[in-house]
Amino acid sequence: MFTGLIEHLGTVSAIHQDDGGCALTISQSAPILVDCHIGDSIAVNGACLTVVEFDVERDGGYFKIWLANETLSRTDLGDRKVGDQVNLERAMGAHVRFGGHFVQAHVDITATILKRALDGDSLRLWFQLPEPTAERPSLLPYIIPKGYVTIDGASLTVTSVDDAERMFGVMLIQHTQQKITLAKKANGERVNIEVDMVGKYVEKSVLAALEGGGGEAMRTFVQRIVEETLVNKGILPSAPVSNDSGGIQ
């Protein structure tokens, strides 16, 4: 589990790729390796990866990770080149404050940086999600204004959503621009996206209730809520109220 608060920027120093996947070495990372062990998890640009080798002193502190083909297909890590910086966060400890949101570091898909605009000393960015497929459905139901989304491992607040264009926007304050790689990426580059996992669980639970044995009760409940809302808005007339004798008042 992670928080989406980036701890450090590391630098890609070596890449070795074959048909089985890709080994990535990330240097200049000593600050997050002081308590590292082989097998630990580190989120790299928002992807939870296992440390298979590390040295706190060599190359400013380096660690090596292995990227399976699934990871390469889901993330932008296959696009990284030697010299690129990446966002790094260690798995959260139980004793630390939870400053971001629940992040699994299981990247759902990549989006494309569409455009950007300065807003005072802040930076607004807009992203476009790919066309949904049966294998990878649309993530837009889980992205809402003032909700949160994880972009390259950073927990960010959604400022706008355009479902028709498959677009959403965020804003980076000046401090955030300096602490993560996102502001340095160019329009057209890909970013890693992880949506709210709580929203996914809620959706699955509701669908299971509607389709399962509790479906009729759930439908009745939803219908009652909708009818009450329409009555309160004056769209539907109020239902007659029965008196104690069984007649209509």
PDB file of N, CA and C in Angstrom, residues 167-201:
ATOM      1  N   MET A 167     -11.604  12.931 -21.442  1.00  0.00           N
ATOM      2  CA  MET A 167     -10.574  13.819 -20.905  1.00  0.00           C
ATOM      3  C   MET A 167     -10.813  14.114 -19.429  1.00  0.00           C
ATOM      4  N   PHE A 168      -9.724  14.398 -18.724  1.00  0.00           N
ATOM      5  CA  PHE A 168      -9.826  14.933 -17.372  1.00  0.00           C
ATOM      6  C   PHE A 168      -8.610  15.817 -17.119  1.00  0.00           C
ATOM      7  N   GLY A 169      -8.736  16.703 -16.127  1.00  0.00           N
ATOM      8  CA  GLY A 169      -7.662  17.641 -15.851  1.00  0.00           C
ATOM      9  C   GLY A 169      -7.256  17.652 -14.394  1.00  0.00           C
ATOM     10  N   VAL A 170      -6.023  18.103 -14.139  1.00  0.00           N
ATOM     11  CA  VAL A 170      -5.521  18.301 -12.776  1.00  0.00           C
ATOM     12  C   VAL A 170      -4.746  19.616 -12.752  1.00  0.00           C
ATOM     13  N   MET A 171      -4.410  20.070 -11.559  1.00  0.00           N
ATOM     14  CA  MET A 171      -3.586  21.267 -11.421  1.00  0.00           C
ATOM     15  C   MET A 171      -2.447  20.993 -10.457  1.00  0.00           C
ATOM     16  N   LEU A 172      -1.239  21.385 -10.838  1.00  0.00           N
ATOM     17  CA  LEU A 172      -0.059  21.205 -10.005  1.00  0.00           C
ATOM     18  C   LEU A 172       0.365  22.532  -9.422  1.00  0.00           C
ATOM     19  N   ILE A 173       0.429  22.626  -8.090  1.00  0.00           N
ATOM     20  CA  ILE A 173       0.988  23.824  -7.484  1.00  0.00           C
ATOM     21  C   ILE A 173       2.498  23.829  -7.721  1.00  0.00           C
ATOM     22  N   GLN A 174       3.127  24.954  -7.473  1.00  0.00           N
ATOM     23  CA  GLN A 174       4.544  25.091  -7.785  1.00  0.00           C
ATOM     24  C   GLN A 174       5.399  24.057  -7.048  1.00  0.00           C
ATOM     25  N   HIS A 175       5.082  23.804  -5.783  1.00  0.00           N
ATOM     26  CA  HIS A 175       5.843  22.825  -5.002  1.00  0.00           C
ATOM     27  C   HIS A 175       5.782  21.449  -5.658  1.00  0.00           C
ATOM     28  N   THR A 176       4.587  21.029  -6.079  1.00  0.00           N
ATOM     29  CA  THR A 176       4.422  19.712  -6.696  1.00  0.00           C
ATOM     30  C   THR A 176       5.168  19.631  -8.024  1.00  0.00           C
ATOM     31  N   GLN A 177       5.166  20.722  -8.784  1.00  0.00           N
ATOM     32  CA  GLN A 177       5.880  20.735 -10.058  1.00  0.00           C
ATOM     33  C   GLN A 177       7.359  20.396  -9.879  1.00  0.00           C
ATOM     34  N   GLN A 178       7.909  20.804  -8.745  1.00  0.00           N
ATOM     35  CA  GLN A 178       9.337  20.599  -8.493  1.00  0.00           C
ATOM     36  C   GLN A 178       9.638  19.220  -7.919  1.00  0.00           C
ATOM     37  N   LYS A 179       8.628  18.551  -7.371  1.00  0.00           N
ATOM     38  CA  LYS A 179       8.854  17.300  -6.648  1.00  0.00           C
ATOM     39  C   LYS A 179       8.518  16.047  -7.436  1.00  0.00           C
ATOM     40  N   ILE A 180       7.849  16.180  -8.578  1.00  0.00           N
ATOM     41  CA  ILE A 180       7.494  15.015  -9.395  1.00  0.00           C
ATOM     42  C   ILE A 180       7.896  15.263 -10.845  1.00  0.00           C
ATOM     43  N   THR A 181       7.847  14.214 -11.655  1.00  0.00           N
ATOM     44  CA  THR A 181       8.311  14.319 -13.039  1.00  0.00           C
ATOM     45  C   THR A 181       7.244  14.858 -13.994  1.00  0.00           C
ATOM     46  N   LEU A 182       5.998  14.904 -13.563  1.00  0.00           N
ATOM     47  CA  LEU A 182       4.888  15.175 -14.475  1.00  0.00           C
ATOM     48  C   LEU A 182       5.037  16.494 -15.222  1.00  0.00           C
ATOM     49  N   ALA A 183       5.445  17.561 -14.529  1.00  0.00           N
ATOM     50  CA  ALA A 183       5.551  18.875 -15.178  1.00  0.00           C
ATOM     51  C   ALA A 183       6.615  18.883 -16.269  1.00  0.00           C
ATOM     52  N   LYS A 184       7.571  17.949 -16.182  1.00  0.00           N
ATOM     53  CA  LYS A 184       8.659  17.903 -17.166  1.00  0.00           C
ATOM     54  C   LYS A 184       8.286  17.108 -18.419  1.00  0.00           C
ATOM     55  N   LYS A 185       7.214  16.334 -18.337  1.00  0.00           N
ATOM     56  CA  LYS A 185       6.808  15.544 -19.499  1.00  0.00           C
ATOM     57  C   LYS A 185       6.154  16.449 -20.541  1.00  0.00           C
ATOM     58  N   ALA A 186       6.348  16.097 -21.808  1.00  0.00           N
ATOM     59  CA  ALA A 186       5.830  16.911 -22.906  1.00  0.00           C
ATOM     60  C   ALA A 186       4.430  16.460 -23.315  1.00  0.00           C
ATOM     61  N   ASN A 187       3.702  17.352 -23.980  1.00  0.00           N
ATOM     62  CA  ASN A 187       2.419  16.964 -24.565  1.00  0.00           C
ATOM     63  C   ASN A 187       2.644  15.780 -25.506  1.00  0.00           C
ATOM     64  N   GLY A 188       1.735  14.818 -25.440  1.00  0.00           N
ATOM     65  CA  GLY A 188       1.853  13.631 -26.281  1.00  0.00           C
ATOM     66  C   GLY A 188       2.499  12.456 -25.575  1.00  0.00           C
ATOM     67  N   GLU A 189       3.187  12.712 -24.451  1.00  0.00           N
ATOM     68  CA  GLU A 189       3.786  11.618 -23.699  1.00  0.00           C
ATOM     69  C   GLU A 189       2.728  10.890 -22.882  1.00  0.00           C
ATOM     70  N   ARG A 190       3.039   9.635 -22.548  1.00  0.00           N
ATOM     71  CA  ARG A 190       2.120   8.811 -21.768  1.00  0.00           C
ATOM     72  C   ARG A 190       2.395   8.953 -20.272  1.00  0.00           C
ATOM     73  N   VAL A 191       1.343   8.779 -19.485  1.00  0.00           N
ATOM     74  CA  VAL A 191       1.465   8.751 -18.028  1.00  0.00           C
ATOM     75  C   VAL A 191       0.691   7.547 -17.507  1.00  0.00           C
ATOM     76  N   ASN A 192       1.108   7.051 -16.342  1.00  0.00           N
ATOM     77  CA  ASN A 192       0.451   5.905 -15.719  1.00  0.00           C
ATOM     78  C   ASN A 192      -0.735   6.369 -14.880  1.00  0.00           C
ATOM     79  N   ILE A 193      -1.854   5.689 -15.048  1.00  0.00           N
ATOM     80  CA  ILE A 193      -3.082   6.064 -14.355  1.00  0.00           C
ATOM     81  C   ILE A 193      -3.560   4.918 -13.466  1.00  0.00           C
ATOM     82  N   GLU A 194      -3.844   5.252 -12.210  1.00  0.00           N
ATOM     83  CA  GLU A 194      -4.543   4.331 -11.307  1.00  0.00           C
ATOM     84  C   GLU A 194      -5.728   5.072 -10.714  1.00  0.00           C
ATOM     85  N   VAL A 195      -6.930   4.511 -10.904  1.00  0.00           N
ATOM     86  CA  VAL A 195      -8.133   5.170 -10.391  1.00  0.00           C
ATOM     87  C   VAL A 195      -8.451   4.653  -8.987  1.00  0.00           C
ATOM     88  N   ASP A 196      -9.445   5.272  -8.377  1.00  0.00           N
ATOM     89  CA  ASP A 196      -9.841   4.986  -7.003  1.00  0.00           C
ATOM     90  C   ASP A 196     -10.298   3.535  -6.851  1.00  0.00           C
ATOM     91  N   MET A 197      -9.570   2.751  -6.078  1.00  0.00           N
ATOM     92  CA  MET A 197      -9.945   1.346  -5.904  1.00  0.00           C
ATOM     93  C   MET A 197     -11.223   1.210  -5.079  1.00  0.00           C
ATOM     94  N   VAL A 198     -11.514   2.199  -4.198  1.00  0.00           N
ATOM     95  CA  VAL A 198     -12.737   2.143  -3.400  1.00  0.00           C
ATOM     96  C   VAL A 198     -13.956   2.203  -4.321  1.00  0.00           C
ATOM     97  N   GLY A 199     -13.884   3.059  -5.337  1.00  0.00           N
ATOM     98  CA  GLY A 199     -14.971   3.154  -6.308  1.00  0.00           C
ATOM     99  C   GLY A 199     -15.216   1.833  -7.014  1.00  0.00           C
ATOM    100  N   LYS A 200     -14.162   1.111  -7.311  1.00  0.00           N
ATOM    101  CA  LYS A 200     -14.302  -0.192  -7.978  1.00  0.00           C
ATOM    102  C   LYS A 200     -15.020  -1.187  -7.083  1.00  0.00           C
ATOM    103  N   TYR A 201     -14.642  -1.208  -5.795  1.00  0.00           N
ATOM    104  CA  TYR A 201     -15.280  -2.139  -4.854  1.00  0.00           C
ATOM    105  C   TYR A 201     -16.758  -1.803  -4.664  1.00  0.00           C
TER     106      TYR A 201
END
